[in-house]
Short mmCIF file of C-alpha atoms in Angstrom, two decimals:
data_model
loop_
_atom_site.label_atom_id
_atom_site.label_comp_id
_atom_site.label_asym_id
_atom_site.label_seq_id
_atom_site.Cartn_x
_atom_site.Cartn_y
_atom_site.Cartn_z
CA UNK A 1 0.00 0.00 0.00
CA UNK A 2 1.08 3.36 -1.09
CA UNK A 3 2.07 5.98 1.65
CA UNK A 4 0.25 9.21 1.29
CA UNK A 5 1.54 12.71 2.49
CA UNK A 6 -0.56 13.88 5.14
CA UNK A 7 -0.72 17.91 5.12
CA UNK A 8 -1.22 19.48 8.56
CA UNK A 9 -2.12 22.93 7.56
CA UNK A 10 0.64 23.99 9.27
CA UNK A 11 2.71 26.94 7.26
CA UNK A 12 6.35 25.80 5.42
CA UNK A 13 8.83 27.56 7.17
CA UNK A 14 6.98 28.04 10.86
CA UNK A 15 7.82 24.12 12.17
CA UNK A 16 10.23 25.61 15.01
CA UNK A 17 9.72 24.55 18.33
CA UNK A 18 8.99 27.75 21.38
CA UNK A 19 12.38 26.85 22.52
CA UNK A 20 14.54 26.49 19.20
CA UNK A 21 12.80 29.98 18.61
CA UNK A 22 14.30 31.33 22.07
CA UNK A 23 17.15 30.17 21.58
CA UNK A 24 17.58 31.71 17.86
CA UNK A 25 16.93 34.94 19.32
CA UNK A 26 19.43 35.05 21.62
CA UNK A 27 22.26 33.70 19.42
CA UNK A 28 21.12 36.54 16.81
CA UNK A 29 23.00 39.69 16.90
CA UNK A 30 21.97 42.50 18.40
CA UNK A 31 20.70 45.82 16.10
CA UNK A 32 24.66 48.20 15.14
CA UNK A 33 24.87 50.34 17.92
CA UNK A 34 23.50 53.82 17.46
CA UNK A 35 24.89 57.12 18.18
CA UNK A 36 22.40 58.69 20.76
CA UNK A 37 20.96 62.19 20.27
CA UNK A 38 22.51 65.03 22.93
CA UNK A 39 20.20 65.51 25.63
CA UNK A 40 20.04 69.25 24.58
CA UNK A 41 20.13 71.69 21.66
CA UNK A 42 23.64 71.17 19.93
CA UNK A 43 23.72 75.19 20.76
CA UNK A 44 22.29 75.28 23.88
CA UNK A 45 25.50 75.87 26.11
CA UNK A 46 27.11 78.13 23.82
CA UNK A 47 25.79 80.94 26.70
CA UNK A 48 27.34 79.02 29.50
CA UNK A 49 30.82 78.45 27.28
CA UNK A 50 30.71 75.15 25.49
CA UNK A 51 29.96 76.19 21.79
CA UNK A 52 27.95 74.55 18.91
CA UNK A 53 31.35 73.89 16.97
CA UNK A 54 32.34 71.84 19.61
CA UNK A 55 29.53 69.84 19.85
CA UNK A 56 29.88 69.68 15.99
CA UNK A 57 33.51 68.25 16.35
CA UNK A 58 33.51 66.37 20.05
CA UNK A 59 29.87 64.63 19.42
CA UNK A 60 29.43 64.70 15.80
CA UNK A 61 32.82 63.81 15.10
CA UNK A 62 35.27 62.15 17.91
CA UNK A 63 31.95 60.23 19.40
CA UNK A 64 30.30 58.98 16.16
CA UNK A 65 34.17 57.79 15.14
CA UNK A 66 33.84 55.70 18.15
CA UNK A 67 30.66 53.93 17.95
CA UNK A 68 31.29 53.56 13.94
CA UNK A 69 34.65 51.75 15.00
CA UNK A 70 33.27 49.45 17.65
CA UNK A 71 30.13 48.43 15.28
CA UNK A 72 33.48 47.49 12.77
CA UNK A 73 34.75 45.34 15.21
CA UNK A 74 32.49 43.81 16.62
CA UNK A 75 30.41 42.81 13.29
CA UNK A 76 30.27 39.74 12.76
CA UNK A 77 31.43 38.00 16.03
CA UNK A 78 29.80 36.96 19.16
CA UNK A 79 30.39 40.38 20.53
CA UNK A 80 27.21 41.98 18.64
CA UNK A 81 25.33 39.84 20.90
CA UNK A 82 26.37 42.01 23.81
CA UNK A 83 25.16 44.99 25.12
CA UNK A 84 27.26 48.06 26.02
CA UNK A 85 28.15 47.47 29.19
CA UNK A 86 28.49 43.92 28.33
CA UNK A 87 31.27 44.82 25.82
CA UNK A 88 33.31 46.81 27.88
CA UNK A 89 33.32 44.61 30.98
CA UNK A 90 34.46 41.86 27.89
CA UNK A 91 36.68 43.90 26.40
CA UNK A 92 38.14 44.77 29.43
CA UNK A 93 39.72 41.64 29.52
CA UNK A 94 41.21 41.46 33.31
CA UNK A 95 42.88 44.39 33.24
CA UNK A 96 44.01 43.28 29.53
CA UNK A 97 41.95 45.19 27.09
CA UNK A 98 41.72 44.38 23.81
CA UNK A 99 41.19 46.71 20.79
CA UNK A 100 37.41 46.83 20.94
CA UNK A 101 37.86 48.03 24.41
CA UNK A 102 38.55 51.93 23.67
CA UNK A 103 35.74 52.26 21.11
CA UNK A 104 33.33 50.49 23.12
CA UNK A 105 34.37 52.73 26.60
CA UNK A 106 34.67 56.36 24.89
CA UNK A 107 31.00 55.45 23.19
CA UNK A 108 29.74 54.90 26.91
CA UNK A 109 31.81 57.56 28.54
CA UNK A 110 30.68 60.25 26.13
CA UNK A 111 27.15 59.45 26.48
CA UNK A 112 27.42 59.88 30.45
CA UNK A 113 28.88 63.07 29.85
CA UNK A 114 26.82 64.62 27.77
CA UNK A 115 23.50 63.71 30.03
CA UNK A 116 26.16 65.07 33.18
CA UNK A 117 25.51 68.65 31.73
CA UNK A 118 22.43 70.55 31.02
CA UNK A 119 21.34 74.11 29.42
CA UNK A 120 20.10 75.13 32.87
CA UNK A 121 22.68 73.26 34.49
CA UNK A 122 25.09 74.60 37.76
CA UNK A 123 24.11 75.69 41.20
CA UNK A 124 24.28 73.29 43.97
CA UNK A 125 23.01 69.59 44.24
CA UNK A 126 20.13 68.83 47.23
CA UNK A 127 18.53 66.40 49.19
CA UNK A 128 20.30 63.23 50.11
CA UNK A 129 23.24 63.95 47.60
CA UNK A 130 24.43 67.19 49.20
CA UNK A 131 24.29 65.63 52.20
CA UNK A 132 26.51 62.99 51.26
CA UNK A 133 28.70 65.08 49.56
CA UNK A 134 29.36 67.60 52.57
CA UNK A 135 29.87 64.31 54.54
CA UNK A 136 32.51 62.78 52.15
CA UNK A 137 34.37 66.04 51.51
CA UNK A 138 33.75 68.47 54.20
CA UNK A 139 31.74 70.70 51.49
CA UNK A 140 30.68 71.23 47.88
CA UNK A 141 33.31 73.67 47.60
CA UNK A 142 35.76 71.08 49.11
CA UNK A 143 34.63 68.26 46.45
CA UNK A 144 35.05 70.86 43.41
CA UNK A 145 38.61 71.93 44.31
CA UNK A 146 39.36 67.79 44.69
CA UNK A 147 37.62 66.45 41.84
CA UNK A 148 38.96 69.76 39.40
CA UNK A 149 42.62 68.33 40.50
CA UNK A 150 41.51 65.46 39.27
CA UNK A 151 40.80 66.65 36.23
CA UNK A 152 43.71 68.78 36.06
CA UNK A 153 46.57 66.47 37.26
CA UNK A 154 45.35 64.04 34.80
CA UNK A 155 48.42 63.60 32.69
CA UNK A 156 47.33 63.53 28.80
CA UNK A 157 43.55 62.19 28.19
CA UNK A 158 41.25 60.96 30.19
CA UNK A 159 38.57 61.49 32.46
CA UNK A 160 37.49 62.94 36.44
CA UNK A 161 34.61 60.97 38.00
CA UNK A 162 32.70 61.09 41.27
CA UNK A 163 31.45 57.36 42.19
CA UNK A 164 30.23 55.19 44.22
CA UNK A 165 31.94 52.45 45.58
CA UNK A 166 31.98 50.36 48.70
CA UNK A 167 28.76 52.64 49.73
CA UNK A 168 30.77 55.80 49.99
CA UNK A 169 31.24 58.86 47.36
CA UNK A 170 34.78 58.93 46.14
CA UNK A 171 36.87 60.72 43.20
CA UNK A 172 39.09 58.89 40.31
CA UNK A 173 40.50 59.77 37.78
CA UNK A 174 41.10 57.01 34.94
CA UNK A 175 43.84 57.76 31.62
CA UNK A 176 42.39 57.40 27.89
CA UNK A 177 38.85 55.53 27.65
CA UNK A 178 38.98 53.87 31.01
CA UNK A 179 35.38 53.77 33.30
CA UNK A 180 35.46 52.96 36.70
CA UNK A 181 32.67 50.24 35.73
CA UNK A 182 35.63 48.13 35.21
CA UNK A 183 36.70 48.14 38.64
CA UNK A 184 33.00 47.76 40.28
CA UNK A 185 32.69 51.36 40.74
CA UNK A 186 29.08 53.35 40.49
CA UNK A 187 29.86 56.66 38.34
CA UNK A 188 27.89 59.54 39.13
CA UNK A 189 29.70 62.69 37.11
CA UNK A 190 32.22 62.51 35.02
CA UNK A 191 34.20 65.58 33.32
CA UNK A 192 36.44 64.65 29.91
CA UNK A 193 39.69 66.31 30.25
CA UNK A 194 40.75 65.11 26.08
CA UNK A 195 41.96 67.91 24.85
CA UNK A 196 39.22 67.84 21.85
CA UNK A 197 36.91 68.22 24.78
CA UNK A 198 38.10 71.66 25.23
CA UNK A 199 40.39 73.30 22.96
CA UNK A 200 38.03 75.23 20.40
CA UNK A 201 36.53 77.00 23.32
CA UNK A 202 39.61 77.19 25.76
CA UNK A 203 42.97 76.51 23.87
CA UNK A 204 44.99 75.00 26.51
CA UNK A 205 43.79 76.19 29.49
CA UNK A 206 42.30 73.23 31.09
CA UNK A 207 41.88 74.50 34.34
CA UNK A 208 39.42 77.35 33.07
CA UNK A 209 37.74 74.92 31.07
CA UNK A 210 37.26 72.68 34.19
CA UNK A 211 36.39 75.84 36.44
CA UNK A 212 33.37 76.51 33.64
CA UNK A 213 32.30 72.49 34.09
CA UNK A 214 30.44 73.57 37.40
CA UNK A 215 28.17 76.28 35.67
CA UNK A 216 26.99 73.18 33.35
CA UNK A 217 26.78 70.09 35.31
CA UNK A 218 22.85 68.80 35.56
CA UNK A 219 23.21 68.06 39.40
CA UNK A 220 18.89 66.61 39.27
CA UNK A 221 20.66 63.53 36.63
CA UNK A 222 23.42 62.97 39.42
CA UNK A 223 21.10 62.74 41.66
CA UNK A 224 19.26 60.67 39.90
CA UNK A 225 22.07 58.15 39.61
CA UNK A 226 23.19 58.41 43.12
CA UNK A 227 19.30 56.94 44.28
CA UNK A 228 18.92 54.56 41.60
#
């Protein structure tokens, strides 16, 4: 007796399994990373010192460079799979990095910045912040003179950051693309002291351009941070 083909109705091509389905979407890769938007008009600060051209050059420039580069180096590799802060923990490599490392940290560390200032940024911070910030360092004055030397004793690039860690406020400083998520570290503010950062609107004078930081810094997003 002849065998006949019994058709189930079912659609060619929809025969996976719930779980073979799962497990296809997590093996796919995730969407290219995206350059985000600035949290502000690309002119916005230009009152308070930071100009539109360097917007145009640090964030239309320096940071698309680095996402474009990590989406290059990660394509086609597990990698793609991760998130952000998956990558750079990865990348990280034990205190080894490799190359996907910088791309991957400056894309982050830019994006933190950027949401660390604000067009009606400066004043003081409040509530449970402040307080912890007079306890840590005596005062807010106190913090800004520590964190600017930081900033300004940071030989070549890098970056100033007030964290988190062991349940306490505290101030690095870390050279080229490094973020203190490497080291377990909660940042709360960070202030880039590359000199592309600053040099169209303040040549080479760091210091002023880390004494016109505090008239900019969004002190609601760092609290924000610091209680979530």
């Amino acid at each position: 007796m002849s065998q006949k083909l019994v058709m189930t109705g079912r659609p060619l091509g929809l025969t996976t399994r719930p779980c073979q389905q799962r497990r296809a979407a997590r093996m796919a890769p995730r969407a290219a990373h995206e350059l985000p938007p600035l949290p502000f008009p690309i002119d916005s600060l230009e009152s308070k010192g930071m100009s539109k051209e360097t917007f145009e050059f640090h964030w239309g420039k320096h940071h698309r460079a680095y996402v474009t580069n990590m989406n290059n180096q990660i394509q086609g590799s597990d990698l793609e799979k991760l998130s952000l802060e998956e990558l750079i923990h990865k990348s990280w490599n034990n205190g080894e990095p490799t190359p996907v490392f910088n791309n991957a940290a400056q894309t982050l560390n830019h994006t933190f910045f950027w949401e660390s200032l604000s067009p009606n940024g400066g004043g003081e911070p409040s509530g449970k912040l402040a307080e912890a910030i007079k306890k840590e360092f005596g005062s807010l004055d106190k913090f800004k003179e520590e964190f600017g030397a930081a900033g300004a004793t940071q030989f070549g690039s890098g970056w100033a950051w007030l964290v988190e860690a062991g349940g306490k406020l505290a101030i690095r400083k870390t050279p080229n693309a490094v973020n203190p998520i490497v080291n377990g570290e909660k940042p709360l503010l960070t202030l880039d002291v590359w000199e592309h950062a600053y040099y169209l609107d303040f040549q080479n004078r760091r210091p002023d351009f880390i004494k016109n930081f505090w008239n900019l810094v969004n002190w609601d997003k760092v609290a924000e941070r610091y209680g979530a």
